[in-house]
PDB file of C-alpha atoms in Angstrom:
ATOM      1  CA  GLY A   1      18.908  28.278  52.084  1.00  0.00           C
ATOM      2  CA  GLY A   2      15.435  29.715  51.703  1.00  0.00           C
ATOM      3  CA  GLY A   3      15.552  30.180  47.942  1.00  0.00           C
ATOM      4  CA  TYR A   4      13.443  28.342  45.395  1.00  0.00           C
ATOM      5  CA  ASP A   5      16.610  26.826  43.948  1.00  0.00           C
ATOM      6  CA  GLN A   6      17.486  24.907  47.085  1.00  0.00           C
ATOM      7  CA  GLY A   7      13.859  23.907  47.461  1.00  0.00           C
ATOM      8  CA  VAL A   8      14.079  22.258  44.058  1.00  0.00           C
ATOM      9  CA  ILE A   9      17.429  20.620  44.867  1.00  0.00           C
ATOM     10  CA  LEU A  10      16.147  19.130  48.119  1.00  0.00           C
ATOM     11  CA  SER A  11      12.870  18.024  46.568  1.00  0.00           C
ATOM     12  CA  ARG A  12      14.913  15.934  44.139  1.00  0.00           C
ATOM     13  CA  VAL A  13      16.549  14.277  47.138  1.00  0.00           C
ATOM     14  CA  PHE A  14      13.522  13.658  49.360  1.00  0.00           C
ATOM     15  CA  LEU A  15      10.733  13.112  46.794  1.00  0.00           C
ATOM     16  CA  ASN A  16      10.247  11.179  43.573  1.00  0.00           C
ATOM     17  CA  ASP A  17       8.730  12.113  40.228  1.00  0.00           C
ATOM     18  CA  ASP A  18       5.182  11.353  41.400  1.00  0.00           C
ATOM     19  CA  PHE A  19       4.938  14.767  43.045  1.00  0.00           C
ATOM     20  CA  ARG A  20       4.454  18.280  41.767  1.00  0.00           C
ATOM     21  CA  VAL A  21       6.653  20.680  43.731  1.00  0.00           C
ATOM     22  CA  ILE A  22       6.005  24.340  44.519  1.00  0.00           C
ATOM     23  CA  ALA A  23       9.252  25.870  45.786  1.00  0.00           C
ATOM     24  CA  PRO A  24       8.916  29.574  46.653  1.00  0.00           C
ATOM     25  CA  SER A  25      11.764  31.786  47.777  1.00  0.00           C
ATOM     26  CA  ARG A  26      10.896  32.908  51.294  1.00  0.00           C
ATOM     27  CA  PHE A  27      11.092  36.515  52.530  1.00  0.00           C
ATOM     28  CA  GLY A  28      14.534  38.021  51.965  1.00  0.00           C
ATOM     29  CA  PHE A  29      15.847  35.243  49.741  1.00  0.00           C
ATOM     30  CA  LEU A  30      16.856  35.876  46.127  1.00  0.00           C
ATOM     31  CA  ARG A  31      14.260  38.155  44.517  1.00  0.00           C
ATOM     32  CA  THR A  32      11.570  37.873  47.202  1.00  0.00           C
ATOM     33  CA  PRO A  33      11.609  41.176  49.118  1.00  0.00           C
ATOM     34  CA  LEU A  34      11.644  41.512  52.875  1.00  0.00           C
ATOM     35  CA  PRO A  35       8.336  43.200  53.833  1.00  0.00           C
ATOM     36  CA  THR A  36       7.666  45.267  56.926  1.00  0.00           C
ATOM     37  CA  ASP A  37       5.981  42.264  58.531  1.00  0.00           C
ATOM     38  CA  ALA A  38       8.451  39.494  57.776  1.00  0.00           C
ATOM     39  CA  SER A  39       7.224  37.156  60.502  1.00  0.00           C
ATOM     40  CA  PHE A  40       6.794  33.450  59.922  1.00  0.00           C
ATOM     41  CA  ALA A  41       3.028  33.931  60.246  1.00  0.00           C
ATOM     42  CA  ALA A  42       3.117  36.456  57.402  1.00  0.00           C
ATOM     43  CA  GLN A  43       5.184  34.027  55.339  1.00  0.00           C
ATOM     44  CA  ALA A  44       2.551  31.338  55.895  1.00  0.00           C
ATOM     45  CA  ASP A  45      -0.196  33.702  54.762  1.00  0.00           C
ATOM     46  CA  THR A  46       1.836  34.462  51.644  1.00  0.00           C
ATOM     47  CA  PHE A  47       2.043  30.732  50.912  1.00  0.00           C
ATOM     48  CA  ALA A  48      -1.767  30.658  51.025  1.00  0.00           C
ATOM     49  CA  ASP A  49      -1.922  33.654  48.677  1.00  0.00           C
ATOM     50  CA  LEU A  50       0.379  31.808  46.283  1.00  0.00           C
ATOM     51  CA  LEU A  51      -1.943  28.803  46.302  1.00  0.00           C
ATOM     52  CA  ASP A  52      -4.851  31.122  45.505  1.00  0.00           C
ATOM     53  CA  GLU A  53      -2.913  32.530  42.563  1.00  0.00           C
ATOM     54  CA  LEU A  54      -2.138  29.015  41.327  1.00  0.00           C
ATOM     55  CA  ASP A  55      -5.734  27.876  41.930  1.00  0.00           C
ATOM     56  CA  ILE A  56      -4.599  25.048  44.219  1.00  0.00           C
ATOM     57  CA  SER A  57      -6.892  24.162  47.103  1.00  0.00           C
ATOM     58  CA  SER A  58      -4.507  22.259  49.369  1.00  0.00           C
ATOM     59  CA  VAL A  59      -0.967  20.923  49.575  1.00  0.00           C
ATOM     60  CA  ALA A  60       1.292  18.859  51.760  1.00  0.00           C
ATOM     61  CA  ILE A  61       3.966  21.159  53.152  1.00  0.00           C
ATOM     62  CA  ILE A  62       7.569  20.147  53.812  1.00  0.00           C
ATOM     63  CA  GLY A  63       9.556  22.350  56.173  1.00  0.00           C
ATOM     64  CA  ILE A  64      13.312  21.863  55.981  1.00  0.00           C
ATOM     65  CA  SER A  65      15.736  23.571  58.364  1.00  0.00           C
ATOM     66  CA  ALA A  66      14.786  27.264  58.734  1.00  0.00           C
ATOM     67  CA  GLY A  67      11.669  26.577  56.687  1.00  0.00           C
ATOM     68  CA  GLY A  68      10.202  24.842  59.728  1.00  0.00           C
ATOM     69  CA  PRO A  69       8.563  27.816  61.492  1.00  0.00           C
ATOM     70  CA  SER A  70       6.670  29.081  58.432  1.00  0.00           C
ATOM     71  CA  SER A  71       5.534  25.513  57.729  1.00  0.00           C
ATOM     72  CA  LEU A  72       4.221  25.182  61.276  1.00  0.00           C
ATOM     73  CA  GLN A  73       2.422  28.497  60.902  1.00  0.00           C
ATOM     74  CA  PHE A  74       0.873  27.344  57.637  1.00  0.00           C
ATOM     75  CA  ALA A  75      -0.456  24.222  59.355  1.00  0.00           C
ATOM     76  CA  LEU A  76      -1.826  26.350  62.205  1.00  0.00           C
ATOM     77  CA  ARG A  77      -3.260  29.243  60.202  1.00  0.00           C
ATOM     78  CA  HIS A  78      -4.487  27.391  57.113  1.00  0.00           C
ATOM     79  CA  PRO A  79      -5.415  23.863  58.194  1.00  0.00           C
ATOM     80  CA  ASP A  80      -7.956  23.559  55.378  1.00  0.00           C
ATOM     81  CA  ARG A  81      -5.147  24.105  52.849  1.00  0.00           C
ATOM     82  CA  CYS A  82      -2.686  21.673  54.452  1.00  0.00           C
ATOM     83  CA  SER A  83      -3.194  17.940  53.864  1.00  0.00           C
ATOM     84  CA  ALA A  84      -0.025  16.837  55.665  1.00  0.00           C
ATOM     85  CA  LEU A  85       3.071  18.275  57.334  1.00  0.00           C
ATOM     86  CA  VAL A  86       6.644  16.995  57.072  1.00  0.00           C
ATOM     87  CA  MET A  87       9.429  18.526  59.164  1.00  0.00           C
ATOM     88  CA  ILE A  88      12.986  17.607  58.129  1.00  0.00           C
ATOM     89  CA  SER A  89      15.893  18.863  60.269  1.00  0.00           C
ATOM     90  CA  ALA A  90      13.538  21.744  60.997  1.00  0.00           C
ATOM     91  CA  VAL A  91      13.516  24.548  63.557  1.00  0.00           C
ATOM     92  CA  SER A  92      10.500  24.519  65.883  1.00  0.00           C
ATOM     93  CA  HIS A  93      11.360  25.942  69.312  1.00  0.00           C
ATOM     94  CA  PRO A  94      12.948  29.227  70.452  1.00  0.00           C
ATOM     95  CA  GLU A  95      16.664  29.845  70.020  1.00  0.00           C
ATOM     96  CA  LYS A  96      18.800  32.165  72.131  1.00  0.00           C
ATOM     97  CA  PRO A  97      19.315  35.694  70.789  1.00  0.00           C
ATOM     98  CA  MET A  98      22.285  36.093  68.482  1.00  0.00           C
ATOM     99  CA  ASN A  99      25.661  36.318  70.186  1.00  0.00           C
ATOM    100  CA  PHE A 100      28.721  38.122  68.842  1.00  0.00           C
ATOM    101  CA  THR A 101      29.762  35.214  66.618  1.00  0.00           C
ATOM    102  CA  ASP A 102      26.256  34.896  65.172  1.00  0.00           C
ATOM    103  CA  LYS A 103      26.252  38.593  64.310  1.00  0.00           C
ATOM    104  CA  VAL A 104      29.665  38.390  62.624  1.00  0.00           C
ATOM    105  CA  ILE A 105      28.418  35.505  60.485  1.00  0.00           C
ATOM    106  CA  HIS A 106      24.978  36.858  59.595  1.00  0.00           C
ATOM    107  CA  GLN A 107      25.815  40.552  59.335  1.00  0.00           C
ATOM    108  CA  GLY A 108      29.369  40.208  58.022  1.00  0.00           C
ATOM    109  CA  ILE A 109      30.383  37.001  56.260  1.00  0.00           C
ATOM    110  CA  PHE A 110      26.979  36.400  54.692  1.00  0.00           C
ATOM    111  CA  ARG A 111      27.049  39.906  53.177  1.00  0.00           C
ATOM    112  CA  SER A 112      30.233  39.224  51.202  1.00  0.00           C
ATOM    113  CA  ASP A 113      30.062  36.974  48.166  1.00  0.00           C
ATOM    114  CA  PHE A 114      33.865  37.011  47.922  1.00  0.00           C
ATOM    115  CA  VAL A 115      34.483  35.994  51.536  1.00  0.00           C
ATOM    116  CA  PHE A 116      31.912  33.223  51.327  1.00  0.00           C
ATOM    117  CA  TRP A 117      33.356  32.016  48.005  1.00  0.00           C
ATOM    118  CA  LEU A 118      36.816  31.989  49.594  1.00  0.00           C
ATOM    119  CA  ILE A 119      35.570  29.871  52.499  1.00  0.00           C
ATOM    120  CA  ALA A 120      33.703  27.490  50.198  1.00  0.00           C
ATOM    121  CA  ARG A 121      36.706  27.178  47.869  1.00  0.00           C
ATOM    122  CA  TYR A 122      39.469  26.627  50.405  1.00  0.00           C
ATOM    123  CA  PHE A 123      37.728  25.554  53.607  1.00  0.00           C
ATOM    124  CA  GLU A 124      34.886  23.420  52.265  1.00  0.00           C
ATOM    125  CA  SER A 125      35.067  20.798  55.012  1.00  0.00           C
ATOM    126  CA  GLY A 126      34.786  23.491  57.672  1.00  0.00           C
ATOM    127  CA  LEU A 127      31.855  25.059  55.845  1.00  0.00           C
ATOM    128  CA  ILE A 128      30.083  21.713  55.634  1.00  0.00           C
ATOM    129  CA  SER A 129      30.704  21.257  59.363  1.00  0.00           C
ATOM    130  CA  PHE A 130      29.158  24.686  59.972  1.00  0.00           C
ATOM    131  CA  PHE A 131      26.102  23.516  58.070  1.00  0.00           C
ATOM    132  CA  GLY A 132      25.656  20.674  60.519  1.00  0.00           C
ATOM    133  CA  VAL A 133      27.574  17.745  59.003  1.00  0.00           C
ATOM    134  CA  SER A 134      30.333  16.677  61.387  1.00  0.00           C
ATOM    135  CA  PRO A 135      33.830  15.605  60.268  1.00  0.00           C
ATOM    136  CA  GLU A 136      32.904  12.082  61.384  1.00  0.00           C
ATOM    137  CA  VAL A 137      29.935  11.985  59.012  1.00  0.00           C
ATOM    138  CA  GLN A 138      31.994  13.582  56.239  1.00  0.00           C
ATOM    139  CA  ALA A 139      34.624  10.862  56.606  1.00  0.00           C
ATOM    140  CA  GLY A 140      32.027   8.220  55.767  1.00  0.00           C
ATOM    141  CA  LEU A 141      30.552   9.887  52.685  1.00  0.00           C
ATOM    142  CA  THR A 142      30.450   8.040  49.389  1.00  0.00           C
ATOM    143  CA  SER A 143      31.937   9.662  46.292  1.00  0.00           C
ATOM    144  CA  ASP A 144      28.411  10.430  45.048  1.00  0.00           C
ATOM    145  CA  GLU A 145      27.538  12.145  48.327  1.00  0.00           C
ATOM    146  CA  GLU A 146      30.758  14.156  48.245  1.00  0.00           C
ATOM    147  CA  SER A 147      29.963  15.229  44.688  1.00  0.00           C
ATOM    148  CA  TRP A 148      26.423  16.230  45.662  1.00  0.00           C
ATOM    149  CA  LEU A 149      27.765  18.473  48.410  1.00  0.00           C
ATOM    150  CA  SER A 150      30.640  19.957  46.388  1.00  0.00           C
ATOM    151  CA  ASP A 151      29.023  20.227  42.966  1.00  0.00           C
ATOM    152  CA  VAL A 152      25.332  20.769  43.749  1.00  0.00           C
ATOM    153  CA  LEU A 153      24.518  21.985  47.252  1.00  0.00           C
ATOM    154  CA  ILE A 154      27.433  24.304  48.062  1.00  0.00           C
ATOM    155  CA  PRO A 155      27.326  26.072  44.646  1.00  0.00           C
ATOM    156  CA  SER A 156      23.591  26.627  45.120  1.00  0.00           C
ATOM    157  CA  ILE A 157      24.309  28.903  48.074  1.00  0.00           C
ATOM    158  CA  HIS A 158      26.098  31.428  45.846  1.00  0.00           C
ATOM    159  CA  PRO A 159      25.641  34.346  45.731  1.00  0.00           C
ATOM    160  CA  ILE A 160      25.272  34.386  49.511  1.00  0.00           C
ATOM    161  CA  SER A 161      24.531  38.131  49.568  1.00  0.00           C
ATOM    162  CA  GLN A 162      21.162  37.489  47.894  1.00  0.00           C
ATOM    163  CA  ARG A 163      20.183  35.293  50.840  1.00  0.00           C
ATOM    164  CA  GLN A 164      21.692  37.312  53.684  1.00  0.00           C
ATOM    165  CA  ALA A 165      18.604  39.375  54.485  1.00  0.00           C
ATOM    166  CA  GLY A 166      16.461  36.257  54.658  1.00  0.00           C
ATOM    167  CA  MET A 167      18.878  34.329  56.845  1.00  0.00           C
ATOM    168  CA  LEU A 168      19.246  37.263  59.229  1.00  0.00           C
ATOM    169  CA  ASN A 169      15.472  37.662  59.367  1.00  0.00           C
ATOM    170  CA  ASP A 170      15.047  33.952  60.119  1.00  0.00           C
ATOM    171  CA  ARG A 171      17.692  33.969  62.841  1.00  0.00           C
ATOM    172  CA  THR A 172      16.200  37.075  64.460  1.00  0.00           C
ATOM    173  CA  HIS A 173      12.698  35.586  64.544  1.00  0.00           C
ATOM    174  CA  PHE A 174      13.892  32.234  65.926  1.00  0.00           C
ATOM    175  CA  THR A 175      14.082  33.943  69.319  1.00  0.00           C
ATOM    176  CA  PHE A 176      10.320  34.433  69.430  1.00  0.00           C
ATOM    177  CA  LEU A 177       9.046  30.982  68.474  1.00  0.00           C
ATOM    178  CA  ASP A 178       6.226  29.929  70.769  1.00  0.00           C
ATOM    179  CA  TYR A 179       3.547  28.205  68.745  1.00  0.00           C
ATOM    180  CA  PRO A 180       0.545  26.205  70.029  1.00  0.00           C
ATOM    181  CA  LEU A 181       1.677  23.024  68.304  1.00  0.00           C
ATOM    182  CA  SER A 182      -0.950  21.013  70.159  1.00  0.00           C
ATOM    183  CA  GLN A 183      -3.521  22.697  67.895  1.00  0.00           C
ATOM    184  CA  ILE A 184      -2.037  21.199  64.731  1.00  0.00           C
ATOM    185  CA  THR A 185      -4.364  18.464  63.509  1.00  0.00           C
ATOM    186  CA  GLU A 186      -2.739  17.542  60.202  1.00  0.00           C
ATOM    187  CA  PRO A 187      -0.876  14.225  59.890  1.00  0.00           C
ATOM    188  CA  THR A 188       2.732  15.039  60.761  1.00  0.00           C
ATOM    189  CA  LEU A 189       6.031  13.307  60.059  1.00  0.00           C
ATOM    190  CA  VAL A 190       9.205  14.527  61.762  1.00  0.00           C
ATOM    191  CA  ILE A 191      12.662  13.424  60.613  1.00  0.00           C
ATOM    192  CA  HIS A 192      15.787  14.549  62.431  1.00  0.00           C
ATOM    193  CA  ALA A 193      19.319  13.261  62.966  1.00  0.00           C
ATOM    194  CA  GLU A 194      20.554  12.986  66.526  1.00  0.00           C
ATOM    195  CA  ASP A 195      23.936  14.404  65.461  1.00  0.00           C
ATOM    196  CA  ASP A 196      22.541  17.470  63.673  1.00  0.00           C
ATOM    197  CA  GLY A 197      25.100  20.180  64.369  1.00  0.00           C
ATOM    198  CA  LEU A 198      23.090  23.113  63.030  1.00  0.00           C
ATOM    199  CA  VAL A 199      19.502  22.556  64.202  1.00  0.00           C
ATOM    200  CA  SER A 200      19.743  20.422  67.308  1.00  0.00           C
ATOM    201  CA  PHE A 201      17.817  17.174  67.680  1.00  0.00           C
ATOM    202  CA  THR A 202      15.791  18.854  70.443  1.00  0.00           C
ATOM    203  CA  HIS A 203      13.807  20.617  67.709  1.00  0.00           C
ATOM    204  CA  GLY A 204      12.665  17.330  66.213  1.00  0.00           C
ATOM    205  CA  GLN A 205      11.809  15.990  69.651  1.00  0.00           C
ATOM    206  CA  TYR A 206       9.891  19.143  70.529  1.00  0.00           C
ATOM    207  CA  THR A 207       7.853  19.010  67.335  1.00  0.00           C
ATOM    208  CA  ALA A 208       6.963  15.348  67.740  1.00  0.00           C
ATOM    209  CA  GLN A 209       6.149  15.674  71.431  1.00  0.00           C
ATOM    210  CA  ASN A 210       3.816  18.639  70.976  1.00  0.00           C
ATOM    211  CA  ILE A 211       1.922  17.873  67.763  1.00  0.00           C
ATOM    212  CA  PRO A 212      -0.740  15.241  68.479  1.00  0.00           C
ATOM    213  CA  ASP A 213       0.016  11.858  66.895  1.00  0.00           C
ATOM    214  CA  ALA A 214       3.133  13.142  65.140  1.00  0.00           C
ATOM    215  CA  ARG A 215       5.581  10.431  64.146  1.00  0.00           C
ATOM    216  CA  LEU A 216       9.291  10.969  64.808  1.00  0.00           C
ATOM    217  CA  ILE A 217      11.970   9.187  62.810  1.00  0.00           C
ATOM    218  CA  ALA A 218      15.180   9.704  64.763  1.00  0.00           C
ATOM    219  CA  LEU A 219      18.317   8.957  62.773  1.00  0.00           C
ATOM    220  CA  GLN A 220      21.491   8.170  64.684  1.00  0.00           C
ATOM    221  CA  SER A 221      23.722   9.870  62.136  1.00  0.00           C
ATOM    222  CA  GLY A 222      23.659  12.004  59.027  1.00  0.00           C
ATOM    223  CA  GLY A 223      23.945  15.508  60.437  1.00  0.00           C
ATOM    224  CA  HIS A 224      21.759  18.396  59.349  1.00  0.00           C
ATOM    225  CA  LEU A 225      21.729  17.284  55.709  1.00  0.00           C
ATOM    226  CA  LEU A 226      20.976  13.648  56.601  1.00  0.00           C
ATOM    227  CA  MET A 227      23.974  12.414  54.637  1.00  0.00           C
ATOM    228  CA  GLY A 228      24.036   8.663  54.155  1.00  0.00           C
ATOM    229  CA  GLN A 229      20.312   8.561  54.929  1.00  0.00           C
ATOM    230  CA  HIS A 230      18.761  10.042  51.788  1.00  0.00           C
ATOM    231  CA  GLN A 231      17.364   6.781  50.434  1.00  0.00           C
ATOM    232  CA  LYS A 232      15.697   5.925  53.745  1.00  0.00           C
ATOM    233  CA  VAL A 233      14.322   9.433  54.194  1.00  0.00           C
ATOM    234  CA  THR A 234      12.937   9.535  50.662  1.00  0.00           C
ATOM    235  CA  SER A 235      11.184   6.215  51.164  1.00  0.00           C
ATOM    236  CA  GLU A 236       9.596   7.374  54.424  1.00  0.00           C
ATOM    237  CA  VAL A 237       8.502  10.763  53.069  1.00  0.00           C
ATOM    238  CA  VAL A 238       7.024   9.369  49.855  1.00  0.00           C
ATOM    239  CA  GLU A 239       5.115   6.641  51.696  1.00  0.00           C
ATOM    240  CA  PHE A 240       3.778   9.140  54.250  1.00  0.00           C
ATOM    241  CA  LEU A 241       2.626  11.664  51.652  1.00  0.00           C
ATOM    242  CA  LYS A 242       0.913   9.036  49.538  1.00  0.00           C
ATOM    243  CA  GLN A 243      -0.802   7.618  52.622  1.00  0.00           C
ATOM    244  CA  HIS A 244      -2.182  11.059  53.482  1.00  0.00           C
ATOM    245  CA  ALA A 245      -2.903  12.347  49.986  1.00  0.00           C
ATOM    246  CA  PRO A 246      -6.212  14.223  49.686  1.00  0.00           C
ATOM    247  CA  ALA A 247      -9.242  12.382  48.359  1.00  0.00           C
ATOM    248  CA  GLY A 248      -9.226  12.144  44.602  1.00  0.00           C
ATOM    249  CA  VAL A 249      -5.432  12.210  44.332  1.00  0.00           C
ATOM    250  CA  GLU A 250      -3.856   9.080  42.881  1.00  0.00           C
ATOM    251  CA  LYS A 251      -1.791   7.252  45.498  1.00  0.00           C
TER     252      LYS A 251
END
């Protein structure tokens, strides 16, 4: 996660062709370096700098998974640049510091392209479970959904070593999340599955409970990747963004 490539892949799932997508690689992912200040606040400020470079005044921001904290910071720090906020399976409240298993994964497995390839090649179901899609949800996938996971999403994670620094940075900073969400004034849509095994449903609840007038769509199943729910999620996201498009933008 965190790279522009997965941003593009997920935008094709959750948006339609009416939207122009800006999908940056966040700090530590692919060719975006990890600066001295790699906080989520600094990432949000970099998003604003990117908009300046592109001569874009404002955008709707979609935070997916670990992209949640920097999206929240963008809404807090640059409200005049943010027309709407969408949080999908997104992190929003503090996580416990990394335990031994977390460190093995983030500082060991995610450093080795070969080990990760081996896991993806021979233990794909277990890898998908690790990414928050339970065996129960996997059992109900259509052939198209299975193909999307196996042929599109999982291959997009390779090479994992080019994402390791970013994922470790994200996980480290999750411990310190404590944002004044009540100060967010932008229209906000929160979508989260109750059976998300990677980013617990409590994150979606926390976001919706603390951002004034935020709307929560709680899905009973789908896991972290909202499998089996893509059509519904796309419909909700597209309708929300068009409803809250800036003045002068065709709806």
